[in-house]
Amino acid sequence: AMRHAGRAAALLRRLNTADHTFERALGMSPAALAEYAEAAARIPAALQATALGQPQPVFDFILGPSSGERPISSQKNSHDERSNARFRSSGRIFV
């Protein structure tokens, strides 16, 4: 997992996002996502078991708006797109 996270992080850091479409869609820069991917690979996730045949989570965080927020794609040019991303894990929200 560390090798794959490291390779993905390197690619994310090299990603050219001059038009910021990728950042707006995720609510954070590719470099910030790279940091989260590397951290998630270093720290074993306490993931919940899933039923047979159902998708299984890989990382212990979810990209998306927190409860009650509009989807990121509908938000107008935010000055700090990173503030729109919330990382939920075990009922806790990390910004």
PDB file of N, CA and C in Angstrom:
ATOM      1  N   ALA A   1       0.824  -1.201   0.000  1.00  0.00           N
ATOM      2  CA  ALA A   1       0.000   0.000   0.000  1.00  0.00           C
ATOM      3  C   ALA A   1       0.867   1.264   0.000  1.00  0.00           C
ATOM      4  N   MET A   2       1.967   1.216   0.743  1.00  0.00           N
ATOM      5  CA  MET A   2       2.841   2.398   0.801  1.00  0.00           C
ATOM      6  C   MET A   2       3.435   2.716  -0.568  1.00  0.00           C
ATOM      7  N   ARG A   3       3.835   1.679  -1.301  1.00  0.00           N
ATOM      8  CA  ARG A   3       4.420   1.908  -2.621  1.00  0.00           C
ATOM      9  C   ARG A   3       3.395   2.545  -3.555  1.00  0.00           C
ATOM     10  N   HIS A   4       2.174   2.025  -3.542  1.00  0.00           N
ATOM     11  CA  HIS A   4       1.129   2.572  -4.410  1.00  0.00           C
ATOM     12  C   HIS A   4       0.745   3.986  -3.990  1.00  0.00           C
ATOM     13  N   ALA A   5       0.650   4.210  -2.691  1.00  0.00           N
ATOM     14  CA  ALA A   5       0.327   5.560  -2.205  1.00  0.00           C
ATOM     15  C   ALA A   5       1.433   6.534  -2.579  1.00  0.00           C
ATOM     16  N   GLY A   6       2.678   6.096  -2.476  1.00  0.00           N
ATOM     17  CA  GLY A   6       3.804   6.950  -2.842  1.00  0.00           C
ATOM     18  C   GLY A   6       3.804   7.294  -4.322  1.00  0.00           C
ATOM     19  N   ARG A   7       3.519   6.302  -5.158  1.00  0.00           N
ATOM     20  CA  ARG A   7       3.466   6.552  -6.604  1.00  0.00           C
ATOM     21  C   ARG A   7       2.305   7.478  -6.947  1.00  0.00           C
ATOM     22  N   ALA A   8       1.145   7.221  -6.337  1.00  0.00           N
ATOM     23  CA  ALA A   8      -0.018   8.086  -6.588  1.00  0.00           C
ATOM     24  C   ALA A   8       0.264   9.507  -6.116  1.00  0.00           C
ATOM     25  N   ALA A   9       0.890   9.633  -4.954  1.00  0.00           N
ATOM     26  CA  ALA A   9       1.204  10.963  -4.417  1.00  0.00           C
ATOM     27  C   ALA A   9       2.152  11.713  -5.346  1.00  0.00           C
ATOM     28  N   ALA A  10       3.152  11.017  -5.874  1.00  0.00           N
ATOM     29  CA  ALA A  10       4.092  11.661  -6.795  1.00  0.00           C
ATOM     30  C   ALA A  10       3.374  12.146  -8.050  1.00  0.00           C
ATOM     31  N   LEU A  11       2.474  11.328  -8.575  1.00  0.00           N
ATOM     32  CA  LEU A  11       1.710  11.730  -9.764  1.00  0.00           C
ATOM     33  C   LEU A  11       0.788  12.907  -9.457  1.00  0.00           C
ATOM     34  N   LEU A  12       0.143  12.881  -8.300  1.00  0.00           N
ATOM     35  CA  LEU A  12      -0.742  13.991  -7.927  1.00  0.00           C
ATOM     36  C   LEU A  12       0.039  15.289  -7.781  1.00  0.00           C
ATOM     37  N   ARG A  13       1.236  15.204  -7.230  1.00  0.00           N
ATOM     38  CA  ARG A  13       2.045  16.417  -7.057  1.00  0.00           C
ATOM     39  C   ARG A  13       2.524  16.983  -8.395  1.00  0.00           C
ATOM     40  N   ARG A  14       2.669  16.128  -9.395  1.00  0.00           N
ATOM     41  CA  ARG A  14       3.109  16.591 -10.717  1.00  0.00           C
ATOM     42  C   ARG A  14       1.944  17.032 -11.599  1.00  0.00           C
ATOM     43  N   LEU A  15       0.724  16.776 -11.166  1.00  0.00           N
ATOM     44  CA  LEU A  15      -0.457  17.096 -11.959  1.00  0.00           C
ATOM     45  C   LEU A  15      -0.555  18.599 -12.197  1.00  0.00           C
ATOM     46  N   ASN A  16      -0.707  18.984 -13.450  1.00  0.00           N
ATOM     47  CA  ASN A  16      -0.840  20.397 -13.809  1.00  0.00           C
ATOM     48  C   ASN A  16      -2.314  20.778 -13.708  1.00  0.00           C
ATOM     49  N   THR A  17      -2.631  21.627 -12.761  1.00  0.00           N
ATOM     50  CA  THR A  17      -4.029  22.025 -12.555  1.00  0.00           C
ATOM     51  C   THR A  17      -4.177  23.524 -12.742  1.00  0.00           C
ATOM     52  N   ALA A  18      -3.676  24.024 -13.843  1.00  0.00           N
ATOM     53  CA  ALA A  18      -3.716  25.467 -14.093  1.00  0.00           C
ATOM     54  C   ALA A  18      -5.141  26.012 -14.108  1.00  0.00           C
ATOM     55  N   ASP A  19      -6.099  25.208 -14.586  1.00  0.00           N
ATOM     56  CA  ASP A  19      -7.476  25.711 -14.635  1.00  0.00           C
ATOM     57  C   ASP A  19      -8.257  25.424 -13.346  1.00  0.00           C
ATOM     58  N   HIS A  20      -7.669  24.715 -12.417  1.00  0.00           N
ATOM     59  CA  HIS A  20      -8.241  24.435 -11.084  1.00  0.00           C
ATOM     60  C   HIS A  20      -9.513  23.586 -11.117  1.00  0.00           C
ATOM     61  N   THR A  21      -9.838  22.958 -12.240  1.00  0.00           N
ATOM     62  CA  THR A  21     -11.022  22.102 -12.321  1.00  0.00           C
ATOM     63  C   THR A  21     -10.915  20.941 -11.349  1.00  0.00           C
ATOM     64  N   PHE A  22      -9.759  20.312 -11.317  1.00  0.00           N
ATOM     65  CA  PHE A  22      -9.537  19.170 -10.436  1.00  0.00           C
ATOM     66  C   PHE A  22      -9.683  19.584  -8.976  1.00  0.00           C
ATOM     67  N   GLU A  23      -9.104  20.728  -8.626  1.00  0.00           N
ATOM     68  CA  GLU A  23      -9.199  21.228  -7.251  1.00  0.00           C
ATOM     69  C   GLU A  23     -10.638  21.523  -6.862  1.00  0.00           C
ATOM     70  N   ARG A  24     -11.390  22.146  -7.744  1.00  0.00           N
ATOM     71  CA  ARG A  24     -12.788  22.461  -7.432  1.00  0.00           C
ATOM     72  C   ARG A  24     -13.607  21.189  -7.266  1.00  0.00           C
ATOM     73  N   ALA A  25     -13.346  20.188  -8.090  1.00  0.00           N
ATOM     74  CA  ALA A  25     -14.098  18.935  -8.000  1.00  0.00           C
ATOM     75  C   ALA A  25     -13.832  18.210  -6.686  1.00  0.00           C
ATOM     76  N   LEU A  26     -12.582  18.228  -6.230  1.00  0.00           N
ATOM     77  CA  LEU A  26     -12.232  17.546  -4.986  1.00  0.00           C
ATOM     78  C   LEU A  26     -12.344  18.425  -3.758  1.00  0.00           C
ATOM     79  N   GLY A  27     -12.285  19.730  -3.965  1.00  0.00           N
ATOM     80  CA  GLY A  27     -12.322  20.639  -2.830  1.00  0.00           C
ATOM     81  C   GLY A  27     -10.966  20.816  -2.171  1.00  0.00           C
ATOM     82  N   MET A  28      -9.910  20.393  -2.848  1.00  0.00           N
ATOM     83  CA  MET A  28      -8.553  20.527  -2.321  1.00  0.00           C
ATOM     84  C   MET A  28      -7.567  20.403  -3.471  1.00  0.00           C
ATOM     85  N   SER A  29      -6.342  20.779  -3.216  1.00  0.00           N
ATOM     86  CA  SER A  29      -5.315  20.673  -4.248  1.00  0.00           C
ATOM     87  C   SER A  29      -4.869  19.217  -4.387  1.00  0.00           C
ATOM     88  N   PRO A  30      -4.321  18.856  -5.544  1.00  0.00           N
ATOM     89  CA  PRO A  30      -3.781  17.506  -5.692  1.00  0.00           C
ATOM     90  C   PRO A  30      -2.669  17.217  -4.676  1.00  0.00           C
ATOM     91  N   ALA A  31      -1.875  18.227  -4.328  1.00  0.00           N
ATOM     92  CA  ALA A  31      -0.809  18.037  -3.336  1.00  0.00           C
ATOM     93  C   ALA A  31      -1.393  17.687  -1.967  1.00  0.00           C
ATOM     94  N   ALA A  32      -2.498  18.330  -1.594  1.00  0.00           N
ATOM     95  CA  ALA A  32      -3.145  18.012  -0.314  1.00  0.00           C
ATOM     96  C   ALA A  32      -3.693  16.588  -0.334  1.00  0.00           C
ATOM     97  N   LEU A  33      -4.295  16.185  -1.452  1.00  0.00           N
ATOM     98  CA  LEU A  33      -4.796  14.816  -1.575  1.00  0.00           C
ATOM     99  C   LEU A  33      -3.639  13.822  -1.493  1.00  0.00           C
ATOM    100  N   ALA A  34      -2.497  14.171  -2.066  1.00  0.00           N
ATOM    101  CA  ALA A  34      -1.313  13.316  -1.992  1.00  0.00           C
ATOM    102  C   ALA A  34      -0.903  13.099  -0.537  1.00  0.00           C
ATOM    103  N   GLU A  35      -0.928  14.162   0.254  1.00  0.00           N
ATOM    104  CA  GLU A  35      -0.582  14.045   1.678  1.00  0.00           C
ATOM    105  C   GLU A  35      -1.544  13.109   2.402  1.00  0.00           C
ATOM    106  N   TYR A  36      -2.843  13.246   2.140  1.00  0.00           N
ATOM    107  CA  TYR A  36      -3.832  12.378   2.782  1.00  0.00           C
ATOM    108  C   TYR A  36      -3.657  10.924   2.362  1.00  0.00           C
ATOM    109  N   ALA A  37      -3.364  10.673   1.092  1.00  0.00           N
ATOM    110  CA  ALA A  37      -3.165   9.304   0.618  1.00  0.00           C
ATOM    111  C   ALA A  37      -1.957   8.664   1.298  1.00  0.00           C
ATOM    112  N   GLU A  38      -0.859   9.412   1.408  1.00  0.00           N
ATOM    113  CA  GLU A  38       0.334   8.884   2.075  1.00  0.00           C
ATOM    114  C   GLU A  38       0.065   8.625   3.556  1.00  0.00           C
ATOM    115  N   ALA A  39      -0.626   9.534   4.206  1.00  0.00           N
ATOM    116  CA  ALA A  39      -0.942   9.353   5.634  1.00  0.00           C
ATOM    117  C   ALA A  39      -1.857   8.152   5.839  1.00  0.00           C
ATOM    118  N   ALA A  40      -2.836   7.983   4.964  1.00  0.00           N
ATOM    119  CA  ALA A  40      -3.766   6.859   5.085  1.00  0.00           C
ATOM    120  C   ALA A  40      -3.044   5.528   4.904  1.00  0.00           C
ATOM    121  N   ALA A  41      -2.033   5.494   4.062  1.00  0.00           N
ATOM    122  CA  ALA A  41      -1.274   4.262   3.851  1.00  0.00           C
ATOM    123  C   ALA A  41      -0.357   3.961   5.035  1.00  0.00           C
ATOM    124  N   ARG A  42       0.142   5.000   5.710  1.00  0.00           N
ATOM    125  CA  ARG A  42       1.028   4.806   6.866  1.00  0.00           C
ATOM    126  C   ARG A  42       0.272   4.321   8.096  1.00  0.00           C
ATOM    127  N   ILE A  43      -0.949   4.784   8.260  1.00  0.00           N
ATOM    128  CA  ILE A  43      -1.733   4.469   9.453  1.00  0.00           C
ATOM    129  C   ILE A  43      -2.783   3.424   9.084  1.00  0.00           C
ATOM    130  N   PRO A  44      -2.737   2.245   9.699  1.00  0.00           N
ATOM    131  CA  PRO A  44      -3.728   1.224   9.364  1.00  0.00           C
ATOM    132  C   PRO A  44      -5.144   1.723   9.649  1.00  0.00           C
ATOM    133  N   ALA A  45      -6.014   1.537   8.705  1.00  0.00           N
ATOM    134  CA  ALA A  45      -7.396   1.988   8.847  1.00  0.00           C
ATOM    135  C   ALA A  45      -8.210   0.964   9.624  1.00  0.00           C
ATOM    136  N   ALA A  46      -9.095   1.441  10.468  1.00  0.00           N
ATOM    137  CA  ALA A  46     -10.029   0.585  11.190  1.00  0.00           C
ATOM    138  C   ALA A  46     -11.334   0.597  10.404  1.00  0.00           C
ATOM    139  N   LEU A  47     -11.363  -0.161   9.323  1.00  0.00           N
ATOM    140  CA  LEU A  47     -12.517  -0.147   8.427  1.00  0.00           C
ATOM    141  C   LEU A  47     -13.563  -1.153   8.884  1.00  0.00           C
ATOM    142  N   GLN A  48     -14.808  -0.832   8.630  1.00  0.00           N
ATOM    143  CA  GLN A  48     -15.900  -1.727   8.982  1.00  0.00           C
ATOM    144  C   GLN A  48     -16.006  -2.836   7.942  1.00  0.00           C
ATOM    145  N   ALA A  49     -16.412  -4.001   8.397  1.00  0.00           N
ATOM    146  CA  ALA A  49     -16.608  -5.125   7.484  1.00  0.00           C
ATOM    147  C   ALA A  49     -17.793  -4.831   6.570  1.00  0.00           C
ATOM    148  N   THR A  50     -17.725  -5.342   5.357  1.00  0.00           N
ATOM    149  CA  THR A  50     -18.828  -5.167   4.414  1.00  0.00           C
ATOM    150  C   THR A  50     -19.371  -6.532   4.029  1.00  0.00           C
ATOM    151  N   ALA A  51     -20.608  -6.551   3.573  1.00  0.00           N
ATOM    152  CA  ALA A  51     -21.245  -7.792   3.150  1.00  0.00           C
ATOM    153  C   ALA A  51     -20.575  -8.310   1.879  1.00  0.00           C
ATOM    154  N   LEU A  52     -20.580  -9.609   1.722  1.00  0.00           N
ATOM    155  CA  LEU A  52     -20.000 -10.236   0.545  1.00  0.00           C
ATOM    156  C   LEU A  52     -20.624  -9.660  -0.723  1.00  0.00           C
ATOM    157  N   GLY A  53     -19.802  -9.281  -1.672  1.00  0.00           N
ATOM    158  CA  GLY A  53     -20.290  -8.727  -2.929  1.00  0.00           C
ATOM    159  C   GLY A  53     -20.480  -7.225  -2.922  1.00  0.00           C
ATOM    160  N   GLN A  54     -20.285  -6.589  -1.769  1.00  0.00           N
ATOM    161  CA  GLN A  54     -20.424  -5.137  -1.670  1.00  0.00           C
ATOM    162  C   GLN A  54     -19.050  -4.486  -1.789  1.00  0.00           C
ATOM    163  N   PRO A  55     -19.000  -3.241  -2.259  1.00  0.00           N
ATOM    164  CA  PRO A  55     -17.706  -2.555  -2.348  1.00  0.00           C
ATOM    165  C   PRO A  55     -17.060  -2.432  -0.970  1.00  0.00           C
ATOM    166  N   GLN A  56     -15.759  -2.544  -0.937  1.00  0.00           N
ATOM    167  CA  GLN A  56     -15.026  -2.417   0.312  1.00  0.00           C
ATOM    168  C   GLN A  56     -14.234  -1.119   0.308  1.00  0.00           C
ATOM    169  N   PRO A  57     -14.268  -0.373   1.417  1.00  0.00           N
ATOM    170  CA  PRO A  57     -13.484   0.865   1.484  1.00  0.00           C
ATOM    171  C   PRO A  57     -11.995   0.546   1.488  1.00  0.00           C
ATOM    172  N   VAL A  58     -11.221   1.448   0.914  1.00  0.00           N
ATOM    173  CA  VAL A  58      -9.775   1.286   0.878  1.00  0.00           C
ATOM    174  C   VAL A  58      -9.114   2.243   1.865  1.00  0.00           C
ATOM    175  N   PHE A  59      -9.614   3.475   1.917  1.00  0.00           N
ATOM    176  CA  PHE A  59      -9.064   4.480   2.814  1.00  0.00           C
ATOM    177  C   PHE A  59     -10.097   4.826   3.878  1.00  0.00           C
ATOM    178  N   ASP A  60      -9.618   5.293   5.007  1.00  0.00           N
ATOM    179  CA  ASP A  60     -10.477   5.626   6.134  1.00  0.00           C
ATOM    180  C   ASP A  60     -10.948   7.079   6.061  1.00  0.00           C
ATOM    181  N   PHE A  61     -11.243   7.567   4.857  1.00  0.00           N
ATOM    182  CA  PHE A  61     -11.820   8.893   4.699  1.00  0.00           C
ATOM    183  C   PHE A  61     -12.686   8.920   3.451  1.00  0.00           C
ATOM    184  N   ILE A  62     -13.599   9.876   3.405  1.00  0.00           N
ATOM    185  CA  ILE A  62     -14.521  10.028   2.285  1.00  0.00           C
ATOM    186  C   ILE A  62     -14.380  11.437   1.751  1.00  0.00           C
ATOM    187  N   LEU A  63     -14.186  11.575   0.451  1.00  0.00           N
ATOM    188  CA  LEU A  63     -14.137  12.896  -0.164  1.00  0.00           C
ATOM    189  C   LEU A  63     -15.556  13.328  -0.478  1.00  0.00           C
ATOM    190  N   GLY A  64     -15.924  14.500  -0.028  1.00  0.00           N
ATOM    191  CA  GLY A  64     -17.247  15.011  -0.327  1.00  0.00           C
ATOM    192  C   GLY A  64     -17.673  16.036   0.689  1.00  0.00           C
ATOM    193  N   PRO A  65     -18.795  16.688   0.416  1.00  0.00           N
ATOM    194  CA  PRO A  65     -19.277  17.712   1.341  1.00  0.00           C
ATOM    195  C   PRO A  65     -19.773  17.075   2.631  1.00  0.00           C
ATOM    196  N   SER A  66     -19.627  17.786   3.727  1.00  0.00           N
ATOM    197  CA  SER A  66     -20.163  17.288   4.987  1.00  0.00           C
ATOM    198  C   SER A  66     -21.674  17.472   4.979  1.00  0.00           C
ATOM    199  N   SER A  67     -22.348  16.905   5.929  1.00  0.00           N
ATOM    200  CA  SER A  67     -23.809  16.979   5.988  1.00  0.00           C
ATOM    201  C   SER A  67     -24.295  18.411   5.943  1.00  0.00           C
ATOM    202  N   GLY A  68     -25.303  18.657   5.120  1.00  0.00           N
ATOM    203  CA  GLY A  68     -25.905  19.981   5.048  1.00  0.00           C
ATOM    204  C   GLY A  68     -25.236  20.932   4.088  1.00  0.00           C
ATOM    205  N   GLU A  69     -24.093  20.558   3.517  1.00  0.00           N
ATOM    206  CA  GLU A  69     -23.424  21.435   2.559  1.00  0.00           C
ATOM    207  C   GLU A  69     -23.849  21.079   1.150  1.00  0.00           C
ATOM    208  N   ARG A  70     -23.761  22.077   0.263  1.00  0.00           N
ATOM    209  CA  ARG A  70     -24.024  21.827  -1.151  1.00  0.00           C
ATOM    210  C   ARG A  70     -22.877  21.008  -1.719  1.00  0.00           C
ATOM    211  N   PRO A  71     -23.137  20.249  -2.780  1.00  0.00           N
ATOM    212  CA  PRO A  71     -22.039  19.533  -3.433  1.00  0.00           C
ATOM    213  C   PRO A  71     -20.978  20.514  -3.909  1.00  0.00           C
ATOM    214  N   ILE A  72     -19.745  20.087  -3.911  1.00  0.00           N
ATOM    215  CA  ILE A  72     -18.631  20.950  -4.291  1.00  0.00           C
ATOM    216  C   ILE A  72     -18.823  21.512  -5.684  1.00  0.00           C
ATOM    217  N   SER A  73     -19.331  20.704  -6.614  1.00  0.00           N
ATOM    218  CA  SER A  73     -19.471  21.160  -7.994  1.00  0.00           C
ATOM    219  C   SER A  73     -20.449  22.317  -8.131  1.00  0.00           C
ATOM    220  N   SER A  74     -21.357  22.498  -7.182  1.00  0.00           N
ATOM    221  CA  SER A  74     -22.329  23.588  -7.288  1.00  0.00           C
ATOM    222  C   SER A  74     -21.888  24.850  -6.561  1.00  0.00           C
ATOM    223  N   GLN A  75     -20.752  24.796  -5.876  1.00  0.00           N
ATOM    224  CA  GLN A  75     -20.300  25.972  -5.143  1.00  0.00           C
ATOM    225  C   GLN A  75     -19.644  26.956  -6.090  1.00  0.00           C
ATOM    226  N   LYS A  76     -19.872  28.220  -5.857  1.00  0.00           N
ATOM    227  CA  LYS A  76     -19.292  29.271  -6.693  1.00  0.00           C
ATOM    228  C   LYS A  76     -17.877  29.548  -6.232  1.00  0.00           C
ATOM    229  N   ASN A  77     -16.981  29.831  -7.140  1.00  0.00           N
ATOM    230  CA  ASN A  77     -15.580  30.181  -6.934  1.00  0.00           C
ATOM    231  C   ASN A  77     -15.210  30.515  -5.489  1.00  0.00           C
ATOM    232  N   SER A  78     -14.948  29.519  -4.701  1.00  0.00           N
ATOM    233  CA  SER A  78     -14.521  29.728  -3.319  1.00  0.00           C
ATOM    234  C   SER A  78     -13.068  30.183  -3.300  1.00  0.00           C
ATOM    235  N   HIS A  79     -12.737  31.084  -2.382  1.00  0.00           N
ATOM    236  CA  HIS A  79     -11.354  31.546  -2.276  1.00  0.00           C
ATOM    237  C   HIS A  79     -10.466  30.463  -1.687  1.00  0.00           C
ATOM    238  N   ASP A  80     -11.028  29.600  -0.875  1.00  0.00           N
ATOM    239  CA  ASP A  80     -10.246  28.522  -0.283  1.00  0.00           C
ATOM    240  C   ASP A  80     -10.978  27.217  -0.518  1.00  0.00           C
ATOM    241  N   GLU A  81     -10.717  26.584  -1.670  1.00  0.00           N
ATOM    242  CA  GLU A  81     -11.428  25.368  -2.015  1.00  0.00           C
ATOM    243  C   GLU A  81     -11.179  24.247  -1.021  1.00  0.00           C
ATOM    244  N   ARG A  82     -10.013  24.262  -0.371  1.00  0.00           N
ATOM    245  CA  ARG A  82      -9.718  23.199   0.580  1.00  0.00           C
ATOM    246  C   ARG A  82     -10.695  23.198   1.741  1.00  0.00           C
ATOM    247  N   SER A  83     -11.284  24.328   2.070  1.00  0.00           N
ATOM    248  CA  SER A  83     -12.214  24.375   3.196  1.00  0.00           C
ATOM    249  C   SER A  83     -13.500  23.633   2.883  1.00  0.00           C
ATOM    250  N   ASN A  84     -13.752  23.320   1.620  1.00  0.00           N
ATOM    251  CA  ASN A  84     -14.973  22.625   1.237  1.00  0.00           C
ATOM    252  C   ASN A  84     -14.880  21.121   1.436  1.00  0.00           C
ATOM    253  N   ALA A  85     -13.680  20.581   1.571  1.00  0.00           N
ATOM    254  CA  ALA A  85     -13.516  19.138   1.710  1.00  0.00           C
ATOM    255  C   ALA A  85     -13.591  18.753   3.182  1.00  0.00           C
ATOM    256  N   ARG A  86     -14.272  17.675   3.458  1.00  0.00           N
ATOM    257  CA  ARG A  86     -14.376  17.166   4.816  1.00  0.00           C
ATOM    258  C   ARG A  86     -13.974  15.701   4.772  1.00  0.00           C
ATOM    259  N   PHE A  87     -13.240  15.271   5.774  1.00  0.00           N
ATOM    260  CA  PHE A  87     -12.821  13.893   5.848  1.00  0.00           C
ATOM    261  C   PHE A  87     -13.532  13.273   7.039  1.00  0.00           C
ATOM    262  N   ARG A  88     -14.425  12.326   6.760  1.00  0.00           N
ATOM    263  CA  ARG A  88     -15.217  11.713   7.807  1.00  0.00           C
ATOM    264  C   ARG A  88     -14.657  10.330   8.114  1.00  0.00           C
ATOM    265  N   SER A  89     -14.504  10.056   9.377  1.00  0.00           N
ATOM    266  CA  SER A  89     -13.989   8.768   9.800  1.00  0.00           C
ATOM    267  C   SER A  89     -14.559   8.455  11.174  1.00  0.00           C
ATOM    268  N   SER A  90     -15.200   7.327  11.300  1.00  0.00           N
ATOM    269  CA  SER A  90     -15.749   6.887  12.587  1.00  0.00           C
ATOM    270  C   SER A  90     -16.583   7.968  13.254  1.00  0.00           C
ATOM    271  N   GLY A  91     -17.383   8.681  12.482  1.00  0.00           N
ATOM    272  CA  GLY A  91     -18.245   9.705  13.044  1.00  0.00           C
ATOM    273  C   GLY A  91     -17.567  11.030  13.295  1.00  0.00           C
ATOM    274  N   ARG A  92     -16.252  11.118  13.097  1.00  0.00           N
ATOM    275  CA  ARG A  92     -15.534  12.367  13.305  1.00  0.00           C
ATOM    276  C   ARG A  92     -15.294  13.034  11.964  1.00  0.00           C
ATOM    277  N   ILE A  93     -15.212  14.342  11.960  1.00  0.00           N
ATOM    278  CA  ILE A  93     -14.934  15.085  10.736  1.00  0.00           C
ATOM    279  C   ILE A  93     -13.591  15.766  10.886  1.00  0.00           C
ATOM    280  N   PHE A  94     -12.718  15.555   9.908  1.00  0.00           N
ATOM    281  CA  PHE A  94     -11.405  16.186   9.888  1.00  0.00           C
ATOM    282  C   PHE A  94     -11.376  17.163   8.740  1.00  0.00           C
ATOM    283  N   VAL A  95     -10.881  18.357   8.985  1.00  0.00           N
ATOM    284  CA  VAL A  95     -10.806  19.375   7.934  1.00  0.00           C
ATOM    285  C   VAL A  95      -9.373  19.539   7.513  1.00  0.00           C
TER     286      VAL A  95
END
